[in-house]
């Protein structure tokens, strides 16, 4: 059975690429904004196996932190992967509740590992 991943990324081209590359391995939900991500999470929270979140979706990392805290408060066992080219952003997101982090060059390997 295919697993479900929610990818939160504000760069539309990268989001389309992720969906194309992962669609054979998982059911892929995509969100370009934090609001879309929250709506998708609320609709599909029981089906989502992994949430991959860009460290700077739509601006300040603090907005992403707020969403991660909401998700982990409501669904403490959520598997969330912070993805950023900036290690400091990843540390902030880990402290907010992400259980995993990766720098952008290693993203595909980490997603495959977490979906296995």
PDB file of C-alpha atoms in Angstrom:
ATOM      1  CA  UNK A   1       0.000   0.000   0.000  1.00  0.00           C
ATOM      2  CA  UNK A   2       1.293   3.441  -0.933  1.00  0.00           C
ATOM      3  CA  UNK A   3       2.126   5.782   1.892  1.00  0.00           C
ATOM      4  CA  UNK A   4       0.981   9.394   1.939  1.00  0.00           C
ATOM      5  CA  UNK A   5       3.315  12.376   2.121  1.00  0.00           C
ATOM      6  CA  UNK A   6       2.378  16.027   2.548  1.00  0.00           C
ATOM      7  CA  UNK A   7       5.003  18.285   0.986  1.00  0.00           C
ATOM      8  CA  UNK A   8       4.994  21.935   2.013  1.00  0.00           C
ATOM      9  CA  UNK A   9       7.141  24.037  -0.324  1.00  0.00           C
ATOM     10  CA  UNK A  10       6.579  27.566  -1.605  1.00  0.00           C
ATOM     11  CA  UNK A  11       8.669  27.161  -4.767  1.00  0.00           C
ATOM     12  CA  UNK A  12       6.098  25.819  -7.267  1.00  0.00           C
ATOM     13  CA  UNK A  13       8.605  24.265  -9.683  1.00  0.00           C
ATOM     14  CA  UNK A  14      10.281  22.300  -6.910  1.00  0.00           C
ATOM     15  CA  UNK A  15       6.906  21.205  -5.583  1.00  0.00           C
ATOM     16  CA  UNK A  16       5.913  19.871  -9.034  1.00  0.00           C
ATOM     17  CA  UNK A  17       9.248  18.055  -9.313  1.00  0.00           C
ATOM     18  CA  UNK A  18       8.818  16.439  -5.904  1.00  0.00           C
ATOM     19  CA  UNK A  19       5.324  15.283  -6.832  1.00  0.00           C
ATOM     20  CA  UNK A  20       6.540  13.808 -10.115  1.00  0.00           C
ATOM     21  CA  UNK A  21       9.489  12.022  -8.513  1.00  0.00           C
ATOM     22  CA  UNK A  22       7.559  10.648  -5.543  1.00  0.00           C
ATOM     23  CA  UNK A  23       4.223   9.765  -7.149  1.00  0.00           C
ATOM     24  CA  UNK A  24       5.284   6.187  -7.928  1.00  0.00           C
ATOM     25  CA  UNK A  25       6.335   5.638  -4.319  1.00  0.00           C
ATOM     26  CA  UNK A  26       3.666   7.540  -2.395  1.00  0.00           C
ATOM     27  CA  UNK A  27       0.388   9.393  -2.607  1.00  0.00           C
ATOM     28  CA  UNK A  28       1.606  13.003  -2.676  1.00  0.00           C
ATOM     29  CA  UNK A  29      -0.292  15.958  -1.233  1.00  0.00           C
ATOM     30  CA  UNK A  30       1.241  19.350  -1.978  1.00  0.00           C
ATOM     31  CA  UNK A  31       0.880  22.772  -0.406  1.00  0.00           C
ATOM     32  CA  UNK A  32       2.490  26.026  -1.520  1.00  0.00           C
ATOM     33  CA  UNK A  33       1.343  27.949   1.550  1.00  0.00           C
ATOM     34  CA  UNK A  34       1.088  27.235   5.244  1.00  0.00           C
ATOM     35  CA  UNK A  35      -2.669  27.798   5.067  1.00  0.00           C
ATOM     36  CA  UNK A  36      -3.012  25.157   2.325  1.00  0.00           C
ATOM     37  CA  UNK A  37      -0.831  22.827   4.390  1.00  0.00           C
ATOM     38  CA  UNK A  38      -2.989  23.234   7.476  1.00  0.00           C
ATOM     39  CA  UNK A  39      -6.167  22.615   5.460  1.00  0.00           C
ATOM     40  CA  UNK A  40      -4.712  19.480   3.839  1.00  0.00           C
ATOM     41  CA  UNK A  41      -3.476  18.219   7.192  1.00  0.00           C
ATOM     42  CA  UNK A  42      -6.925  18.655   8.743  1.00  0.00           C
ATOM     43  CA  UNK A  43      -8.564  16.757   5.865  1.00  0.00           C
ATOM     44  CA  UNK A  44      -6.018  13.931   5.646  1.00  0.00           C
ATOM     45  CA  UNK A  45      -4.318  13.717   9.064  1.00  0.00           C
ATOM     46  CA  UNK A  46      -5.236  10.062   9.576  1.00  0.00           C
ATOM     47  CA  UNK A  47      -3.725   9.107   6.209  1.00  0.00           C
ATOM     48  CA  UNK A  48      -0.506  11.149   6.246  1.00  0.00           C
ATOM     49  CA  UNK A  49       2.628   9.114   6.933  1.00  0.00           C
ATOM     50  CA  UNK A  50       5.159  11.914   6.487  1.00  0.00           C
ATOM     51  CA  UNK A  51       5.124  15.706   6.347  1.00  0.00           C
ATOM     52  CA  UNK A  52       8.094  17.284   4.555  1.00  0.00           C
ATOM     53  CA  UNK A  53       8.275  21.009   5.219  1.00  0.00           C
ATOM     54  CA  UNK A  54      10.518  23.621   3.674  1.00  0.00           C
ATOM     55  CA  UNK A  55      12.271  25.650   6.354  1.00  0.00           C
ATOM     56  CA  UNK A  56      11.094  28.971   4.963  1.00  0.00           C
ATOM     57  CA  UNK A  57       7.634  28.565   3.505  1.00  0.00           C
ATOM     58  CA  UNK A  58       6.288  32.019   2.641  1.00  0.00           C
ATOM     59  CA  UNK A  59       8.721  34.026   4.698  1.00  0.00           C
ATOM     60  CA  UNK A  60       9.742  33.896   8.338  1.00  0.00           C
ATOM     61  CA  UNK A  61      10.520  30.508   9.819  1.00  0.00           C
ATOM     62  CA  UNK A  62       8.354  31.521  12.808  1.00  0.00           C
ATOM     63  CA  UNK A  63       5.181  30.985  10.767  1.00  0.00           C
ATOM     64  CA  UNK A  64       6.328  27.475   9.940  1.00  0.00           C
ATOM     65  CA  UNK A  65       7.100  26.896  13.625  1.00  0.00           C
ATOM     66  CA  UNK A  66       3.522  27.840  14.527  1.00  0.00           C
ATOM     67  CA  UNK A  67       2.131  25.297  12.043  1.00  0.00           C
ATOM     68  CA  UNK A  68       4.461  22.545  13.251  1.00  0.00           C
ATOM     69  CA  UNK A  69       3.454  23.183  16.858  1.00  0.00           C
ATOM     70  CA  UNK A  70      -0.247  23.021  15.901  1.00  0.00           C
ATOM     71  CA  UNK A  71       0.270  19.729  14.086  1.00  0.00           C
ATOM     72  CA  UNK A  72       2.304  18.118  16.863  1.00  0.00           C
ATOM     73  CA  UNK A  73      -0.137  19.275  19.556  1.00  0.00           C
ATOM     74  CA  UNK A  74      -3.045  17.693  17.704  1.00  0.00           C
ATOM     75  CA  UNK A  75      -1.163  14.692  16.329  1.00  0.00           C
ATOM     76  CA  UNK A  76       1.915  14.038  18.533  1.00  0.00           C
ATOM     77  CA  UNK A  77       3.037  11.013  16.544  1.00  0.00           C
ATOM     78  CA  UNK A  78       3.229  12.958  13.255  1.00  0.00           C
ATOM     79  CA  UNK A  79       6.436  12.240  11.363  1.00  0.00           C
ATOM     80  CA  UNK A  80       7.723  15.641  10.218  1.00  0.00           C
ATOM     81  CA  UNK A  81      10.863  16.279   8.170  1.00  0.00           C
ATOM     82  CA  UNK A  82      12.337  19.801   8.181  1.00  0.00           C
ATOM     83  CA  UNK A  83      14.090  20.652   4.920  1.00  0.00           C
ATOM     84  CA  UNK A  84      16.306  23.691   4.630  1.00  0.00           C
ATOM     85  CA  UNK A  85      19.569  24.782   3.124  1.00  0.00           C
ATOM     86  CA  UNK A  86      20.208  26.549   6.435  1.00  0.00           C
ATOM     87  CA  UNK A  87      21.173  24.356   9.401  1.00  0.00           C
ATOM     88  CA  UNK A  88      19.971  27.057  11.802  1.00  0.00           C
ATOM     89  CA  UNK A  89      16.445  26.877  10.339  1.00  0.00           C
ATOM     90  CA  UNK A  90      16.499  23.101  10.701  1.00  0.00           C
ATOM     91  CA  UNK A  91      17.493  23.441  14.375  1.00  0.00           C
ATOM     92  CA  UNK A  92      14.619  25.870  14.970  1.00  0.00           C
ATOM     93  CA  UNK A  93      12.171  23.468  13.301  1.00  0.00           C
ATOM     94  CA  UNK A  94      13.489  20.492  15.282  1.00  0.00           C
ATOM     95  CA  UNK A  95      12.911  22.472  18.474  1.00  0.00           C
ATOM     96  CA  UNK A  96       9.366  23.228  17.260  1.00  0.00           C
ATOM     97  CA  UNK A  97       8.546  19.538  16.926  1.00  0.00           C
ATOM     98  CA  UNK A  98      10.020  18.168  13.704  1.00  0.00           C
ATOM     99  CA  UNK A  99      11.435  14.753  14.429  1.00  0.00           C
ATOM    100  CA  UNK A 100      13.839  14.798  11.506  1.00  0.00           C
ATOM    101  CA  UNK A 101      15.808  17.312   9.483  1.00  0.00           C
ATOM    102  CA  UNK A 102      17.867  17.310   6.330  1.00  0.00           C
ATOM    103  CA  UNK A 103      19.719  19.851   4.261  1.00  0.00           C
ATOM    104  CA  UNK A 104      18.384  20.264   0.738  1.00  0.00           C
ATOM    105  CA  UNK A 105      21.136  18.290  -1.044  1.00  0.00           C
ATOM    106  CA  UNK A 106      20.204  15.135   0.932  1.00  0.00           C
ATOM    107  CA  UNK A 107      16.417  15.464   0.756  1.00  0.00           C
ATOM    108  CA  UNK A 108      15.576  12.547  -1.568  1.00  0.00           C
ATOM    109  CA  UNK A 109      17.612  10.034   0.410  1.00  0.00           C
ATOM    110  CA  UNK A 110      16.009  11.085   3.712  1.00  0.00           C
ATOM    111  CA  UNK A 111      12.459  11.000   2.318  1.00  0.00           C
ATOM    112  CA  UNK A 112      13.012   7.484   0.961  1.00  0.00           C
ATOM    113  CA  UNK A 113      14.379   6.408   4.340  1.00  0.00           C
ATOM    114  CA  UNK A 114      11.395   7.840   6.247  1.00  0.00           C
ATOM    115  CA  UNK A 115       8.807   6.365   3.879  1.00  0.00           C
ATOM    116  CA  UNK A 116      10.350   2.882   4.027  1.00  0.00           C
TER     117      UNK A 116
END
